[in-house]
């Protein structure tokens, strides 16, 4: 009985973790359906201009585009997006109008993003990080399970 219970708990935790990953990595310039409207990255020289429904709201200084999407919006629309740029990372929160733009002043090569209600947990080659309320924190070993 105990073995079955532990097996069920392990399977449930694994299924929950896989279901919460929602890190839909993409290199596409768009259009991307967001909760704020259609997002398009328009190349302008060696940078991209981020536009919602044709209205610019940010400039991404990078020659390549790589983003991780939180598809928790209605009809799997993107609610938040983490974009790698030349100077670091940028978090877009499309749940706000106009979209909130938060710059993370550290360059990281992201492997995956685990979206939580009020935070993003990043798995990188340098370890695990949490971005919450404008602060990037390196995580240390703990028993916290992200799902």
C-alpha positions as semicolon CSV with decimal commas, in nm:
position;residue;x (nm);y (nm);z (nm)
1;X;0,000;0,000;0,000
2;X;0,280;0,242;0,090
3;X;0,466;0,156;-0,230
4;X;0,153;0,223;-0,440
5;X;0,094;0,552;-0,262
6;X;0,453;0,669;-0,319
7;X;0,438;0,559;-0,682
8;X;0,113;0,753;-0,731
9;X;0,262;1,062;-0,562
10;X;0,569;1,042;-0,786
11;X;0,362;1,002;-1,101
12;X;0,133;1,287;-0,997
13;X;0,430;1,517;-0,927
14;X;0,589;1,431;-1,262
15;X;0,263;1,489;-1,451
16;X;0,209;1,820;-1,273
17;X;0,563;1,934;-1,353
18;X;0,530;1,844;-1,720
19;X;0,191;2,017;-1,743
20;X;0,326;2,336;-1,587
21;X;0,633;2,375;-1,804
22;X;0,444;2,596;-2,053
23;X;0,771;2,722;-2,186
24;X;0,686;2,704;-2,555
25;X;1,026;2,813;-2,682
26;X;1,015;2,984;-3,017
27;X;1,226;3,186;-3,251
28;X;0,934;3,314;-3,454
29;X;0,885;3,683;-3,520
30;X;0,508;3,641;-3,517
31;X;0,237;3,708;-3,528
32;X;0,184;3,552;-3,185
33;X;-0,160;3,554;-3,023
34;X;-0,138;3,720;-2,681
35;X;-0,405;3,825;-2,434
36;X;-0,329;4,188;-2,532
37;X;-0,354;4,134;-2,908
38;X;-0,138;4,012;-3,196
39;X;0,234;4,041;-3,116
40;X;0,473;4,093;-3,404
41;X;0,851;4,141;-3,391
42;X;0,956;4,360;-3,684
43;X;1,324;4,351;-3,775
44;X;1,483;4,693;-3,789
45;X;1,856;4,673;-3,861
46;X;2,019;4,452;-3,597
47;X;1,722;4,480;-3,361
48;X;1,354;4,393;-3,343
49;X;1,065;4,626;-3,262
50;X;0,793;4,455;-3,058
51;X;0,443;4,559;-3,166
52;X;0,096;4,478;-3,039
53;X;-0,165;4,518;-3,312
54;X;0,080;4,734;-3,509
55;X;0,164;4,967;-3,217
56;X;0,530;4,953;-3,102
57;X;0,590;4,907;-2,730
58;X;0,952;4,787;-2,703
59;X;1,280;4,736;-2,889
60;X;1,476;4,411;-2,854
61;X;1,848;4,461;-2,919
62;X;1,943;4,128;-3,069
63;X;2,025;3,990;-3,410
64;X;1,834;3,669;-3,332
65;X;1,504;3,618;-3,162
66;X;1,440;3,355;-2,893
67;X;1,147;3,367;-2,655
68;X;0,971;3,148;-2,399
69;X;0,593;3,180;-2,377
70;X;0,347;3,137;-2,092
71;X;0,037;3,011;-2,272
72;X;-0,195;3,031;-1,971
73;X;-0,425;3,288;-2,134
74;X;-0,769;3,212;-2,276
75;X;-0,750;2,978;-2,577
76;X;-0,379;2,926;-2,501
77;X;-0,297;3,288;-2,581
78;X;0,038;3,406;-2,449
79;X;0,000;3,582;-2,113
80;X;0,373;3,643;-2,047
81;X;0,688;3,607;-2,251
82;X;1,057;3,596;-2,164
83;X;1,281;3,717;-2,448
84;X;1,659;3,672;-2,473
85;X;1,830;3,983;-2,604
86;X;2,191;4,098;-2,642
87;X;2,200;4,284;-2,308
88;X;2,009;4,032;-2,099
89;X;1,650;3,919;-2,069
90;X;1,318;4,099;-2,107
91;X;0,990;3,991;-1,950
92;X;0,668;4,100;-2,120
93;X;0,346;4,077;-1,921
94;X;0,059;4,096;-2,169
95;X;-0,202;4,078;-1,890
96;X;-0,145;4,453;-1,842
97;X;-0,237;4,727;-2,087
98;X;-0,007;4,847;-2,224
99;X;0,210;4,536;-2,183
100;X;0,450;4,562;-1,888
101;X;0,817;4,546;-1,989
102;X;1,073;4,439;-1,726
103;X;1,441;4,423;-1,815
104;X;1,654;4,163;-1,639
105;X;2,008;4,300;-1,651
106;X;2,188;3,968;-1,666
107;X;2,275;3,764;-1,972
108;X;2,168;3,404;-1,933
109;X;2,129;3,123;-2,183
110;X;1,792;2,977;-2,090
111;X;1,718;2,606;-2,125
112;X;1,358;2,621;-2,002
113;X;1,113;2,838;-1,809
114;X;0,861;2,721;-1,549
115;X;0,582;2,975;-1,511
116;X;0,419;3,028;-1,173
117;X;0,142;3,268;-1,078
118;X;0,373;3,557;-0,984
119;X;0,717;3,433;-1,085
120;X;0,919;3,267;-1,358
121;X;1,171;2,996;-1,267
122;X;1,454;2,971;-1,519
123;X;1,672;2,668;-1,583
124;X;2,004;2,779;-1,731
125;X;2,352;2,641;-1,783
126;X;2,455;2,841;-1,473
127;X;2,186;2,685;-1,254
128;X;1,833;2,775;-1,150
129;X;1,704;3,131;-1,111
130;X;1,378;3,292;-1,001
131;X;1,249;3,618;-1,144
132;X;0,984;3,767;-0,918
133;X;0,868;4,128;-0,873
134;X;1,163;4,272;-1,065
135;X;1,432;4,070;-0,885
136;X;1,644;3,788;-1,026
137;X;1,762;3,543;-0,758
138;X;1,989;3,241;-0,796
139;X;1,820;2,943;-0,636
140;X;1,999;2,699;-0,411
141;X;1,908;2,340;-0,343
142;X;1,580;2,305;-0,160
143;X;1,280;2,079;-0,136
144;X;1,055;2,322;-0,324
145;X;0,873;2,157;-0,615
146;X;0,779;2,390;-0,901
147;X;0,456;2,304;-1,077
